[in-house]
CSV table of C-alpha atoms and ligand atoms in Angstrom, one decimal:
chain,number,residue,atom,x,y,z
K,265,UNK,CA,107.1,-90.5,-44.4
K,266,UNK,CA,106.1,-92.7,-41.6
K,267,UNK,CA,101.9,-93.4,-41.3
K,268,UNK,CA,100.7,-94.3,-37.9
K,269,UNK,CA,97.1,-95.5,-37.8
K,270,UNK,CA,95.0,-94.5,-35.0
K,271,UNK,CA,91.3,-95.4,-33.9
K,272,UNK,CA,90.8,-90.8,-33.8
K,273,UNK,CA,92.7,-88.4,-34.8
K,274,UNK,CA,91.5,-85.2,-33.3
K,275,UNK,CA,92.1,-81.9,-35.4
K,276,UNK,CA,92.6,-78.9,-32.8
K,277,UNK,CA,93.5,-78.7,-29.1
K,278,UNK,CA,90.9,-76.4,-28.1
K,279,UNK,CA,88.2,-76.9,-25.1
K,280,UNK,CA,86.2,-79.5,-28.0
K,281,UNK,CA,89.1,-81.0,-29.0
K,282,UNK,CA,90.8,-81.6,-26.1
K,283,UNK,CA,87.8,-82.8,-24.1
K,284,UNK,CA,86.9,-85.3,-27.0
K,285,UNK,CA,90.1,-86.5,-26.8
K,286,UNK,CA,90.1,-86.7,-23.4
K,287,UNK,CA,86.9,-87.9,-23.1
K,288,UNK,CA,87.5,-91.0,-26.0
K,289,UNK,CA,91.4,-92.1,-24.4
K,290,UNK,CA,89.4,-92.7,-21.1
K,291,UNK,CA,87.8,-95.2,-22.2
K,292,UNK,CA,91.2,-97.2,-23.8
K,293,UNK,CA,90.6,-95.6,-27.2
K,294,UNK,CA,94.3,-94.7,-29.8
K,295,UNK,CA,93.2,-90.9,-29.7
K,296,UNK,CA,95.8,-88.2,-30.9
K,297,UNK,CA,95.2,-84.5,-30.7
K,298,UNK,CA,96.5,-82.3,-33.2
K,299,UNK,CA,97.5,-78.6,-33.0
K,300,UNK,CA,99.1,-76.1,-35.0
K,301,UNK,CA,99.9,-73.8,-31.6
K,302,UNK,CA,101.9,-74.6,-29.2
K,303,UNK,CA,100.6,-74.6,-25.7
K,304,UNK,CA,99.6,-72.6,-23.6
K,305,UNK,CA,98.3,-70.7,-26.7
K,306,UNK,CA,95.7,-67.7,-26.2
K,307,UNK,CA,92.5,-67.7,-28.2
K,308,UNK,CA,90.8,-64.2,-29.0
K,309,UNK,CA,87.7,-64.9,-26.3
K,310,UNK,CA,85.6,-62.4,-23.6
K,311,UNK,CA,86.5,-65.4,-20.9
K,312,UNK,CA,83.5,-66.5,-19.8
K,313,UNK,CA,82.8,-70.0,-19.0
K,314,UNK,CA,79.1,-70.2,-17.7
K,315,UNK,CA,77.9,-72.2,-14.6
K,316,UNK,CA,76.7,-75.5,-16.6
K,317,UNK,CA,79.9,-76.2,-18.4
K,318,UNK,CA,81.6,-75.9,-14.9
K,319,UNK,CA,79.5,-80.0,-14.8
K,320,UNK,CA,81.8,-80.9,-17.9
K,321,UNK,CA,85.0,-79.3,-16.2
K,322,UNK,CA,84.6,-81.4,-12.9
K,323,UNK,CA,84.4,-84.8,-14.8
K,324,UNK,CA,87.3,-83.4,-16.8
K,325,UNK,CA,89.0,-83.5,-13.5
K,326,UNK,CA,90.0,-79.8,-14.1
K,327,UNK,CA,87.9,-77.9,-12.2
K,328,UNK,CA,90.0,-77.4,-8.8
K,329,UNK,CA,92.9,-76.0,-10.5
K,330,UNK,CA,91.2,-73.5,-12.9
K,331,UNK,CA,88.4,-72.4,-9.9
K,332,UNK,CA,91.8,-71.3,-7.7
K,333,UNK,CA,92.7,-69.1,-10.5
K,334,UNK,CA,89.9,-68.0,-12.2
K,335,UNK,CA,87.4,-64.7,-11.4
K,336,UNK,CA,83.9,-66.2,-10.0
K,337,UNK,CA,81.0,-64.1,-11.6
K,338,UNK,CA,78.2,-64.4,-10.0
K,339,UNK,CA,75.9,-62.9,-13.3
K,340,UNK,CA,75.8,-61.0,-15.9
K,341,UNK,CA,75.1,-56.9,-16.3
K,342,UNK,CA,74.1,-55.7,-19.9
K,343,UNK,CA,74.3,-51.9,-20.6
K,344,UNK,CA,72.3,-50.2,-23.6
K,345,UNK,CA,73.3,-47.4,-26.1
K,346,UNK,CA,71.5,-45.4,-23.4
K,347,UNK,CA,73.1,-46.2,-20.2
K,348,UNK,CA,70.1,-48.8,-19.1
K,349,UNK,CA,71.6,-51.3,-17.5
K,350,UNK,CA,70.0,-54.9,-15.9
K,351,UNK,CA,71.7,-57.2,-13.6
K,352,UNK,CA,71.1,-60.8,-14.3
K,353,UNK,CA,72.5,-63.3,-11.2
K,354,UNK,CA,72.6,-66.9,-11.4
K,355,UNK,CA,71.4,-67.6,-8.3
K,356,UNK,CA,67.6,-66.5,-8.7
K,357,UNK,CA,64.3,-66.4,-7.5
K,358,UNK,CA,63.3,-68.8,-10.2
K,359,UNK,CA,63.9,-72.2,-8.9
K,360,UNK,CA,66.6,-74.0,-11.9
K,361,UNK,CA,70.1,-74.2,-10.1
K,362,UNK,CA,73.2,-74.6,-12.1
K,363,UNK,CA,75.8,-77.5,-11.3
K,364,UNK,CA,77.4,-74.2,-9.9
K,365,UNK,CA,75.7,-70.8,-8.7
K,366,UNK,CA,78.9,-68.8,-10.3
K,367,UNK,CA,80.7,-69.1,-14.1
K,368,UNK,CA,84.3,-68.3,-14.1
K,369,UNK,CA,86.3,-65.8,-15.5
K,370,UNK,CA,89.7,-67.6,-16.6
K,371,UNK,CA,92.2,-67.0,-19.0
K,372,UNK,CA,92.1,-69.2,-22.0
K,373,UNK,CA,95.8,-69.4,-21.2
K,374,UNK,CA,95.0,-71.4,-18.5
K,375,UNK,CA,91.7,-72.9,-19.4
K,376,UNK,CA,93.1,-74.7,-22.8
K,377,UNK,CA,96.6,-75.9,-21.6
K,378,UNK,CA,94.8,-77.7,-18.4
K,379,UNK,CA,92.1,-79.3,-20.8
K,380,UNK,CA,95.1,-80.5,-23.3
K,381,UNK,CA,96.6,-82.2,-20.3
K,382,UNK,CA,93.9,-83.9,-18.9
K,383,UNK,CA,93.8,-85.4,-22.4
K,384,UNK,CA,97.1,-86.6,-21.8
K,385,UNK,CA,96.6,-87.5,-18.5
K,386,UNK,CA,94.0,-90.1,-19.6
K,387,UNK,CA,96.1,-91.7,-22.3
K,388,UNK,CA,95.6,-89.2,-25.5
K,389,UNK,CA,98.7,-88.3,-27.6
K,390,UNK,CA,99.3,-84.6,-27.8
K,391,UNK,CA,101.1,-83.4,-31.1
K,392,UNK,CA,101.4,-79.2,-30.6
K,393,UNK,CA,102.8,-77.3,-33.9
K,394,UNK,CA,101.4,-80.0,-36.1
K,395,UNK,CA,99.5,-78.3,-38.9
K,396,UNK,CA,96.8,-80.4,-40.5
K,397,UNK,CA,96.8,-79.4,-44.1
K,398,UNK,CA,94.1,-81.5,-45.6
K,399,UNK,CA,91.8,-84.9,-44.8
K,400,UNK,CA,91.8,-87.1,-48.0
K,401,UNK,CA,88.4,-89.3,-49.3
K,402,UNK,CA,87.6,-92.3,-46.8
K,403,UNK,CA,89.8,-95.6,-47.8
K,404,UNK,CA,90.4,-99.1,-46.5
K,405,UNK,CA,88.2,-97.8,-43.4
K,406,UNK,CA,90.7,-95.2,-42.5
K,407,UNK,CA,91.0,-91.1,-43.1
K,408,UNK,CA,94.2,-89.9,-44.4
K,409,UNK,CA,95.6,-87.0,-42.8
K,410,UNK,CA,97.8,-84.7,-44.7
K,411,UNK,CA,100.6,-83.0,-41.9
K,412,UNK,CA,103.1,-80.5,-41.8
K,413,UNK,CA,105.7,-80.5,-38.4
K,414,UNK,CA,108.7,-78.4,-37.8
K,415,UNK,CA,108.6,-77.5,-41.5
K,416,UNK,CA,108.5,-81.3,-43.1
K,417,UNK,CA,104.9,-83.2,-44.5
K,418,UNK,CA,104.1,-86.1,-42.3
K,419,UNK,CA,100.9,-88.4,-42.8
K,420,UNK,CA,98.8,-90.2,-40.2
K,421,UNK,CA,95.5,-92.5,-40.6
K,422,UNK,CA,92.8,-92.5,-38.4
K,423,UNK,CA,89.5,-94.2,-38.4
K,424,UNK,CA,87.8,-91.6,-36.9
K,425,UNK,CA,88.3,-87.5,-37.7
K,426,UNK,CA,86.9,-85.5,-35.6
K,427,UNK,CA,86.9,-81.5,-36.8
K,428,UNK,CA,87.3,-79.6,-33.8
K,429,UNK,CA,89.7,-76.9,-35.5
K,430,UNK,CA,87.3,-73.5,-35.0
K,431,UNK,CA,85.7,-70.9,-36.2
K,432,UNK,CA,87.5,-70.9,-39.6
K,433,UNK,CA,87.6,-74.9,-39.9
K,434,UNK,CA,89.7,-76.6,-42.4
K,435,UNK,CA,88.1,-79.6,-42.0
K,436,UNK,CA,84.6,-78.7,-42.5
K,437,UNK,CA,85.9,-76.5,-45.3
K,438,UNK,CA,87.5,-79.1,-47.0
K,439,UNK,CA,84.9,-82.0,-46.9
K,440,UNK,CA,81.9,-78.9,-47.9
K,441,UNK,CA,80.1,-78.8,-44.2
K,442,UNK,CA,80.4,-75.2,-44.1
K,443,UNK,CA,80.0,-72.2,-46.0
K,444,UNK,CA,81.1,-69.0,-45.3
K,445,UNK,CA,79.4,-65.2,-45.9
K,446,UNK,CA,80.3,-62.3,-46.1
K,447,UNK,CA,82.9,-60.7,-43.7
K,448,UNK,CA,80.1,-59.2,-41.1
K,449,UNK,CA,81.9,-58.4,-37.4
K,450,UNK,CA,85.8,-58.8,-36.2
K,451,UNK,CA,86.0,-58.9,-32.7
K,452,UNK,CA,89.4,-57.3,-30.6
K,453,UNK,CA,90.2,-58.6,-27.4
K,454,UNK,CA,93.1,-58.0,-25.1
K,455,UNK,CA,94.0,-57.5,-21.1
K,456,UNK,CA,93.5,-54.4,-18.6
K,457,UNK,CA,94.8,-54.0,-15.0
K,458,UNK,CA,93.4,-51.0,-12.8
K,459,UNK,CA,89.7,-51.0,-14.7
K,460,UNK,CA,87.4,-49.3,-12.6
K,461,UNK,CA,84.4,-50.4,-11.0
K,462,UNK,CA,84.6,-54.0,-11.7
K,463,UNK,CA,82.7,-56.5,-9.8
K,464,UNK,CA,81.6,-59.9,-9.5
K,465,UNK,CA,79.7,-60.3,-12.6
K,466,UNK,CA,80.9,-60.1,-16.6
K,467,UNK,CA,79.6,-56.5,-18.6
K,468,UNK,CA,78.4,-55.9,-21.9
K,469,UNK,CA,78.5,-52.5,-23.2
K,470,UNK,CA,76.3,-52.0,-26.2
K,471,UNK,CA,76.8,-49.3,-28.4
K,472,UNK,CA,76.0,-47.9,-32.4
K,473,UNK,CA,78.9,-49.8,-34.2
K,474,UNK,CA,78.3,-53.3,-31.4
K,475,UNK,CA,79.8,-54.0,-28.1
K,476,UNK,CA,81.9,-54.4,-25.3
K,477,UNK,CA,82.6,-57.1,-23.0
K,478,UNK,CA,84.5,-56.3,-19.7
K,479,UNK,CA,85.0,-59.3,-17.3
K,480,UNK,CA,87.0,-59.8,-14.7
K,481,UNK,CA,89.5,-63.3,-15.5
K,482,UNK,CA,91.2,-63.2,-11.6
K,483,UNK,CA,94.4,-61.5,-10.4
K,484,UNK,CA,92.8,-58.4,-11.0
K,485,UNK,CA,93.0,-58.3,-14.8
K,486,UNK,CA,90.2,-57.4,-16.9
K,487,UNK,CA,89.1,-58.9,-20.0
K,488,UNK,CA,88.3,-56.2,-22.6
K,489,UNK,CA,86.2,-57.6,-25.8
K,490,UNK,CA,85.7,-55.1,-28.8
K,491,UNK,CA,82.8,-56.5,-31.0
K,492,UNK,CA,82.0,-54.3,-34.2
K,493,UNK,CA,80.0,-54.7,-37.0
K,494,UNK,CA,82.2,-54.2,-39.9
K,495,UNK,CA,79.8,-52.3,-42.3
K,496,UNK,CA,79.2,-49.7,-39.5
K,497,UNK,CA,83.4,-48.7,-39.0
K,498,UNK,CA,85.8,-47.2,-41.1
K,499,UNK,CA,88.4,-49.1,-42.8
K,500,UNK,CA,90.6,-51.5,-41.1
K,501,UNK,CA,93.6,-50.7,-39.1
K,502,UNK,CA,96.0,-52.4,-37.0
K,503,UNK,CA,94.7,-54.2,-34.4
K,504,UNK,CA,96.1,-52.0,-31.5
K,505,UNK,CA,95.9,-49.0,-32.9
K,506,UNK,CA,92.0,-50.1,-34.2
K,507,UNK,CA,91.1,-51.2,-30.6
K,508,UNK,CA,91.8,-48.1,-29.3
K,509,UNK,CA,90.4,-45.8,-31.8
K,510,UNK,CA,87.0,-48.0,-31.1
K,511,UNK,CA,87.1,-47.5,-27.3
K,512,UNK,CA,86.1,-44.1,-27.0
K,513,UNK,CA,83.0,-45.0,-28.8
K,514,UNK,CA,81.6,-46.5,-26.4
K,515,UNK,CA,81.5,-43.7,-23.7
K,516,UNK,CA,80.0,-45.9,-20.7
K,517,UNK,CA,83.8,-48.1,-20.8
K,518,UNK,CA,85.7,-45.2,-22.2
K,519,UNK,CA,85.2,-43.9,-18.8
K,520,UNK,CA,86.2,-47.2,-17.0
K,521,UNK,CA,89.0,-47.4,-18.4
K,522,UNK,CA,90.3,-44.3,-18.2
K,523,UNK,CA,93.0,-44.9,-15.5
K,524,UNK,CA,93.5,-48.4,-16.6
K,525,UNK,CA,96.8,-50.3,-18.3
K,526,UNK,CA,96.7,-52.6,-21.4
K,527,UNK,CA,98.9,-55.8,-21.5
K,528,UNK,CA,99.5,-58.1,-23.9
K,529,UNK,CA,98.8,-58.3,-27.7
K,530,UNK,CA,95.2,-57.3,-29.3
K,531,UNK,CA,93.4,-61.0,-30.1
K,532,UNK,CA,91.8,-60.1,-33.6
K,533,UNK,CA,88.6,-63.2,-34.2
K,534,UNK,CA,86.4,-63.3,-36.8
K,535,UNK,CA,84.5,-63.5,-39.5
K,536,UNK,CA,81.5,-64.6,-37.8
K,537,UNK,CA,79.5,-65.4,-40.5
K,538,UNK,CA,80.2,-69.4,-41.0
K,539,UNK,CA,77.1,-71.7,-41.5
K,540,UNK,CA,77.6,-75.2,-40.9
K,541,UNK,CA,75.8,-77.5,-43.2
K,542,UNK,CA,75.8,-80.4,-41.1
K,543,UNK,CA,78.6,-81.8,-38.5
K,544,UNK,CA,79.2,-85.3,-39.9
K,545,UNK,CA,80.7,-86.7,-42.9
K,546,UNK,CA,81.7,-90.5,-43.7
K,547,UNK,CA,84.6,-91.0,-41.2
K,548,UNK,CA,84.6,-87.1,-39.7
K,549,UNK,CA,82.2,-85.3,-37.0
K,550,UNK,CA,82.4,-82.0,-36.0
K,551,UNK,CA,82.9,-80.1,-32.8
K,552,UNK,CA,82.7,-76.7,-30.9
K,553,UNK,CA,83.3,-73.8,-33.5
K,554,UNK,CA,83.7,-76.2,-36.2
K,555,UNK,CA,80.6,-76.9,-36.1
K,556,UNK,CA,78.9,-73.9,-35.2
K,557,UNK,CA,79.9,-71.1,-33.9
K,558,UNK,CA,77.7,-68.8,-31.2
K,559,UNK,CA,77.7,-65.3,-30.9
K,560,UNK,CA,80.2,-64.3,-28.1
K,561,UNK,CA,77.3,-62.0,-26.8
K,562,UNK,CA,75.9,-64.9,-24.7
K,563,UNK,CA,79.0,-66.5,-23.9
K,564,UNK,CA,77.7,-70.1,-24.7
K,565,UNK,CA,81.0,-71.2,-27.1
K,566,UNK,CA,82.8,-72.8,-24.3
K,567,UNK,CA,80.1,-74.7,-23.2
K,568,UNK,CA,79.1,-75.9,-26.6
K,569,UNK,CA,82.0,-76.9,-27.2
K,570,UNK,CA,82.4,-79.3,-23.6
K,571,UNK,CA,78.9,-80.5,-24.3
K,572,UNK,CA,79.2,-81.1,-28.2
K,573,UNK,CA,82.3,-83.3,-26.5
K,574,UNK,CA,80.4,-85.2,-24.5
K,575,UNK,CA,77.4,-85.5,-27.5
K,576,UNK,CA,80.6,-87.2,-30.1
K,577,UNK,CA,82.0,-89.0,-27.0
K,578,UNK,CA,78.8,-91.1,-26.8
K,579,UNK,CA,78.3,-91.5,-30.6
K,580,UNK,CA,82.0,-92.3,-31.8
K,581,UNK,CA,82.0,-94.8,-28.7
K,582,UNK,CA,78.8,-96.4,-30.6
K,583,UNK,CA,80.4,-96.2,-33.9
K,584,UNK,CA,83.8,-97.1,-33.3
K,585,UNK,CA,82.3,-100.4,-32.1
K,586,UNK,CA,81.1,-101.9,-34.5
K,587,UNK,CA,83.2,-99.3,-37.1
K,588,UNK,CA,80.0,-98.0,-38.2
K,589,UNK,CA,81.1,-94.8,-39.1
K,590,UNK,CA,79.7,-94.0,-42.2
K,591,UNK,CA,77.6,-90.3,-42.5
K,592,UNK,CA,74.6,-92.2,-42.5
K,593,UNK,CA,75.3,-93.9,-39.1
K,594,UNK,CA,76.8,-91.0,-37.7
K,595,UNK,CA,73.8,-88.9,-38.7
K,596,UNK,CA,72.3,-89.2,-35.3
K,597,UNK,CA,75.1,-87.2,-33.9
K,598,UNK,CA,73.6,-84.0,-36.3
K,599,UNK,CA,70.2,-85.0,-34.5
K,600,UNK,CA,71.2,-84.6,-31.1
K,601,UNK,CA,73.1,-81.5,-31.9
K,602,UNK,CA,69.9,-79.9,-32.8
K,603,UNK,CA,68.2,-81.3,-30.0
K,604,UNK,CA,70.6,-80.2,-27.4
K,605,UNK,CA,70.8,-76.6,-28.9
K,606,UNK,CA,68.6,-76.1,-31.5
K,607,UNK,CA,66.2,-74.0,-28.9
K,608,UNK,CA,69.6,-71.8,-27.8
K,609,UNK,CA,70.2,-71.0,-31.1
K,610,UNK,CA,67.4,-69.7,-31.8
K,611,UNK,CA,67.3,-67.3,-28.3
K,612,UNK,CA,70.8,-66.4,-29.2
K,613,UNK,CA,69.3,-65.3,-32.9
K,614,UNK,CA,66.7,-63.1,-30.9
K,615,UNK,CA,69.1,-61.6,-28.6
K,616,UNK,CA,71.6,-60.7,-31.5
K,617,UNK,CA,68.5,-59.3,-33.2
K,618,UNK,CA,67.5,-57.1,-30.0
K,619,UNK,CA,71.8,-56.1,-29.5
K,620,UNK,CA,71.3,-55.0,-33.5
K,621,UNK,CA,68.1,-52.6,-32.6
K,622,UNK,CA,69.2,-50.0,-30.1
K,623,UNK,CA,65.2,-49.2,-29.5
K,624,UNK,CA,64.1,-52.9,-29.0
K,625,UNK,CA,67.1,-53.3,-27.2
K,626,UNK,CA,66.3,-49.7,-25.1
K,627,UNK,CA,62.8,-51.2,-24.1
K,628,UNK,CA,63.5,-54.8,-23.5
K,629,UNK,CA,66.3,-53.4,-20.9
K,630,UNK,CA,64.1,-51.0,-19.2
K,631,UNK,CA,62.0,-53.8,-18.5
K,632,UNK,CA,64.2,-56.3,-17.4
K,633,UNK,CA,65.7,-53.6,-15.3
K,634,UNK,CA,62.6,-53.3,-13.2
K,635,UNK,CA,61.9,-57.0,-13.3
K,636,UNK,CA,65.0,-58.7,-11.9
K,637,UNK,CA,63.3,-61.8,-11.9
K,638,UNK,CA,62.8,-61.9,-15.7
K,639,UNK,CA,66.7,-61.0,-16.3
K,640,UNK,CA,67.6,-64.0,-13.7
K,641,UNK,CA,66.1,-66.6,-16.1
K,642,UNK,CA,67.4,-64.8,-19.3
K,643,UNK,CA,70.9,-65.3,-17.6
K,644,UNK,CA,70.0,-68.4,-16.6
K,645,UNK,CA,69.5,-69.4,-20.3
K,646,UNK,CA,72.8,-67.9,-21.2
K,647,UNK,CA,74.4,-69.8,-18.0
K,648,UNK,CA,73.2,-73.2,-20.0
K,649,UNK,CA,71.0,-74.2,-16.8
K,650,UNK,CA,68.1,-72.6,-17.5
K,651,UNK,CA,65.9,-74.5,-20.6
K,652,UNK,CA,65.7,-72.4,-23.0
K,653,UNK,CA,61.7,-72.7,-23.7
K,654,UNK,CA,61.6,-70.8,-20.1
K,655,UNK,CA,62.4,-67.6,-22.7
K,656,UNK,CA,60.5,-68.2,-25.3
K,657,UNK,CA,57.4,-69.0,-23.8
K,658,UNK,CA,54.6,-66.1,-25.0
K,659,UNK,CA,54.1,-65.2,-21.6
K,660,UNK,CA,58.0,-64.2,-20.9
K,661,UNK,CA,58.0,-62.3,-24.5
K,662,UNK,CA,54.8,-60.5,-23.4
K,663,UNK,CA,56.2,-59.2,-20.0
K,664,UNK,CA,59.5,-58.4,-21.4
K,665,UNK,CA,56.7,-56.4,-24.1
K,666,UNK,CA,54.3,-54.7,-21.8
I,949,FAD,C1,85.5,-62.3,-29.4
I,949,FAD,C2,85.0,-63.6,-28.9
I,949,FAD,C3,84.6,-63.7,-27.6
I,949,FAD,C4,84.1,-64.9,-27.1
I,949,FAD,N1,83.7,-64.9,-25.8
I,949,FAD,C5,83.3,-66.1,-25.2
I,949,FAD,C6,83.0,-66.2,-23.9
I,949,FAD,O1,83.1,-65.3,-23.1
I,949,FAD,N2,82.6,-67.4,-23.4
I,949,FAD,C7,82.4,-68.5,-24.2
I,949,FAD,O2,82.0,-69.6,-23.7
I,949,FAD,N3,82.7,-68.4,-25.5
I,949,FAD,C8,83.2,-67.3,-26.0
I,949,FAD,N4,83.6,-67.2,-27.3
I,949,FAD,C9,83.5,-68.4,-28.2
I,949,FAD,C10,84.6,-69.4,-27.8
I,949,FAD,O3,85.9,-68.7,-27.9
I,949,FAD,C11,84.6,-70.6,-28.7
I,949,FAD,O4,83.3,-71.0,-28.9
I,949,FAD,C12,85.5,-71.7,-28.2
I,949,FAD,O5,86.9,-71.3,-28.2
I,949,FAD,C13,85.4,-72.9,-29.1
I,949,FAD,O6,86.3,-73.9,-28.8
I,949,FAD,P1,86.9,-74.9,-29.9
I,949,FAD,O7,87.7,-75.9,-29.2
I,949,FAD,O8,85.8,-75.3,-30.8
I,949,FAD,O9,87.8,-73.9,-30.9
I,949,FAD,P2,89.1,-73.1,-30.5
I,949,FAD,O10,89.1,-72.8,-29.1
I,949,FAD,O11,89.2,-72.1,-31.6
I,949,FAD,O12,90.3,-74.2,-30.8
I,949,FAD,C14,90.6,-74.6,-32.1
I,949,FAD,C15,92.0,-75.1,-32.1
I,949,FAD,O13,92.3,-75.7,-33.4
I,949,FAD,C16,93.6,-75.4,-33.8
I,949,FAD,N5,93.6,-75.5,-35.3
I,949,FAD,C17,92.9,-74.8,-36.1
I,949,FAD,N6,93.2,-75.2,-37.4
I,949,FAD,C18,94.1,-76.2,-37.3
I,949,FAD,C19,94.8,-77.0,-38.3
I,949,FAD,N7,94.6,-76.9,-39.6
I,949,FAD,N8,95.7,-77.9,-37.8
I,949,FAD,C20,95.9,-78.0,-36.5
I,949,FAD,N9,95.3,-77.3,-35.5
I,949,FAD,C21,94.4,-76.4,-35.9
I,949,FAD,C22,93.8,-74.0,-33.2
I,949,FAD,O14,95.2,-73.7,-33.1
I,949,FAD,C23,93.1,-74.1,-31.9
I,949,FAD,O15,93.9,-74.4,-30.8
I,949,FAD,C24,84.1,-66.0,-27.9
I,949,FAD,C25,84.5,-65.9,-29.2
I,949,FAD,C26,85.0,-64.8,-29.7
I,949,FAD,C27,85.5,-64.7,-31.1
């Protein structure tokens, strides 16, 4: 077994891996980037990408390309149990403007092959179907990384791990960052053609057992999302055969989709119901779903994940230095995670609260309905452009009230 040493080693090719790596090789760093799949690989997602983490995709230098294929949304539209539907754009009356007035609808596909090469086009070494089996104790200022490709154990050393390996991280499982619940929600996801009525902005379709994203991802495909809450459906079934059976559920899309013709496989994601203890360890940070993961509701994971980037980018630089890389030094990485979103994560717990409550949820809508300036700066949030203290300020609670 041959043992290349490396200053990172990133684990998973995803939008957080591949812009860390990207991101670190720019600046004449040994990255390699690690995935089990094989690219372009699709990841169970509703396809949003929101306004601000179109910023993060233009210094990527992969903005052109995916804006040419890619739906541009120009909001969001969320629908109640009871047919109540607001419209939030985000290009409002309220005065915050993102890096871009649209998101982008875009096939992950598309949007996580061009990230892993840009990080080859600035230097990183991209090693698809490389399962990372297990990250051994810190050692002669190194990690050990524990491989398997095309079948056979391989070995590498890094002095930086970075986690970005998703929802269900290995890494973070392995070194105790995380810890998992229950099994709470799966989420289905596949493709439509012919879905009537869609426009330029993404849907969400509550109903009793959750909800439904529709959102338009270019060439006139749709993206369907099935979210459930698993303690309010029967028991499992296949994941085709399950998707469909939930559909006519939720009577507002049943209807839309109607005429319209699945392709591809059903995406099955979940458990949602990680908790990240903290994202650094001696040697290791986390990123994107590895170290947290949002719910899809709000659409913020893609963005979290370029941002989080950007956030290890500037610490490992620091670290990797002076190879102070310890937890302790690294710590301030957990401190601007919290800082950047710690205020989003607590809206998002407030909206998935609301989704949960079909009357809050009933009245909040009605009201944002009639006030379309209220839903602009709630979208706005979810867009990443918009602070999120705009929200939970008394006064916007108290309208959205009485
Ligand atoms: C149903 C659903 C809908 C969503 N909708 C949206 C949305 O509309 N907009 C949005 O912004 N976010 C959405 N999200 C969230 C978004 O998908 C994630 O936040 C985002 O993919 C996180 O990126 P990541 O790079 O951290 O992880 P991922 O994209 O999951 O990438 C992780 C990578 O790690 C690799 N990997 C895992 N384990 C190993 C291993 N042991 N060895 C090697 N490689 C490994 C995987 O193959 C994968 O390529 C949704 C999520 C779900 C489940």
């Amino acid at each position: 077994m041959s043992r290349a040493i490396y200053d990172v080693a990133v684990v998973g090719a995803g939008p957080a891996g591949s812009a860390t790596a990207a991101l670190l090789a720019e600046r004449g760093l040994r990255v390699v980037l690690l995935d089990r799949a094989g690219f372009p690989r699709d990841k169970a997602c509703a396809e949003y990408v929101s306004p601000e983490a179109l910023r993060i995709l233009d210094r990527l230098g992969v903005l052109g390309s995916l804006r040419a294929e890619a739906a541009l949304l120009s909001g969001m539209t969320v629908v109640s149990h009871r047919g109540t539907a607001f419209t939030g754009r985000f290009r409002g009356s309220h005065g915050f403007r993102g890096y871009s007035d649209v998101g982008l609808g875009i096939r992950r596909t598309v949007l996580d092959t061009r990230l892993a090469h840009a990080a080859v086009a600035e230097g990183a070494e991209l090693r698809e179907r490389v399962l990372v089996e297990s990250v051994t104790p810190e050692g002669d200022g190194v990690r050990e990384l524990r491989l398997r490709a095309g079948g056979r154990p391989a070995r590498l050393a890094a002095r930086l791990v970075v986690g970005a390996d998703g929802l269900n991280s290995r890494v973070a499982r392995q070194l105790r960052l995380s810890r998992t619940g229950r099994l709470r929600r799966l989420a289905l996801v596949t493709h439509a053609t012919g879905v009537d009525g869609m426009g330029d902005v993404g849907e969400m379709h509550v109903g009793r057992l959750g909800y439904v994203g529709l959102a338009p991802v270019g060439l006139g495909v749709t993206n369907v999302a099935v979210v459930v809450d698993l303690s309010r459906v029967g028991a499992p079934a296949p994941a085709e055969r399950w998707l469909h059976a939930l559909i006519p559920k939720f009577p507002s899309v049943a209807q839309r989709l109607r005429g319209a013709t699945f392709h591809g496989p059903v995406l099955a994601a979940g458990p949602f119901a990680r908790h990240t203890v903290r994202a650094t360890a001696d040697r290791v940070m986390l990123v994107g779903d590895a170290a947290d993961f949002y719910d899809p509701f709000t659409g913020e994971g893609v963005y979290a994940a370029l941002r989080g980037a950007e956030l290890v980018g500037e610490t490992a630089l620091a670290g990797l230095a002076d190879d102070r890389l310890s937890a302790d030094a690294l710590a301030s990485y957990d401190m601007r995670r919290r800082n950047e979103f710690g205020r989003k994560w607590t809206v998002e717990r407030i909206i998935a609260w609301t989704v949960g409550h079909p009357l809050a949820l009933e009245h909040v809508a009605g009201r944002l309905a009639r006030r379309p300036g209220l839903a602009d700066l709630l979208v706005g949030v979810t867009g990443d452009f918009v602070p999120p203290r705009e929200v939970l300020r008394p006064s916007f609670m108290l309208r959205l009230v009485w």
